């Protein structure tokens, strides 16, 4: 392979001191595995975005980055919400990498799906959506309201991928087109399909949160 893409895994964090010590090692192992397989560059990194956490999340991020250059972190001045935290991480990463994968910190999204995401990028996809294969871990109320949300949004004309949240691969070429957007209310699930680049889907099973509480 002539050029191995530099990958940045972008991870928004809000009060994640209980789960971050667990999942940070999982993310690091995945980067090593992909690099050892020749899929990504050794210059690939993990970028945590601290979204105004009130616990020791930022202290953990700074300690991780001090010990291992694979870990990087940025901190927002206050809590600005999940979507803006993801957006901040993507915009920070776009000039440093070829591809990003955004994923939550809690361990619910299957990190092994990244292997297929990267392969689909190498095969020509500029966006790869992580899509849940089922919602068995959700309560009836959560499943009903989540699925209803997708149906309503699509009925209103929003092109939203069913059962996809914010676990996705985006190439730098796509991120550069995002830089021209001046949206005030960021909703990435609705914005990403608008850019019109080649895309694909990877399905995975979502797990229970490894520690802490949902935010």
C-alpha angles and dihedrals in degrees: 000000000000097000126024110204120240108235126203116193106208114206123182113210131195118170093335101146092124097052104028096078088055102043097039089068091048092053091047092051091050092052090050092047093051092046093048089051090055093243097117139020124269085237090071116125145194113234118197118197112204106210100201096294117190095205131060096290094115093046089054092049093050091047091051092050092048091055100039127027089210087076120074132170143193127189129213116221091240141351106298100166136264098283095051090046091055090045092051090052093048093049091047091051101041096086093046104051149033097230139015131203116199117204137158121255099234100084095241095117113073107248090199088073086073090077091062092040092056092045091052089051090051087050092056110277115132093191125033118188122210106220125189112239092207142352101227093134092057125090116246090255093051092047093047095048094042095051091043089054092057093048093049094047092049090047088055090054101262111138099223124164109239115248092003120126121168103309103113146126117238125182122227089246089063093044090054089058089051090058087073092059117099099187117159096196106048116211107165096183088063098037101049096062090052095068093071102217122145109284141181140184135239118194123211142163117254119226135209116277109272096222143341127029134299115262 
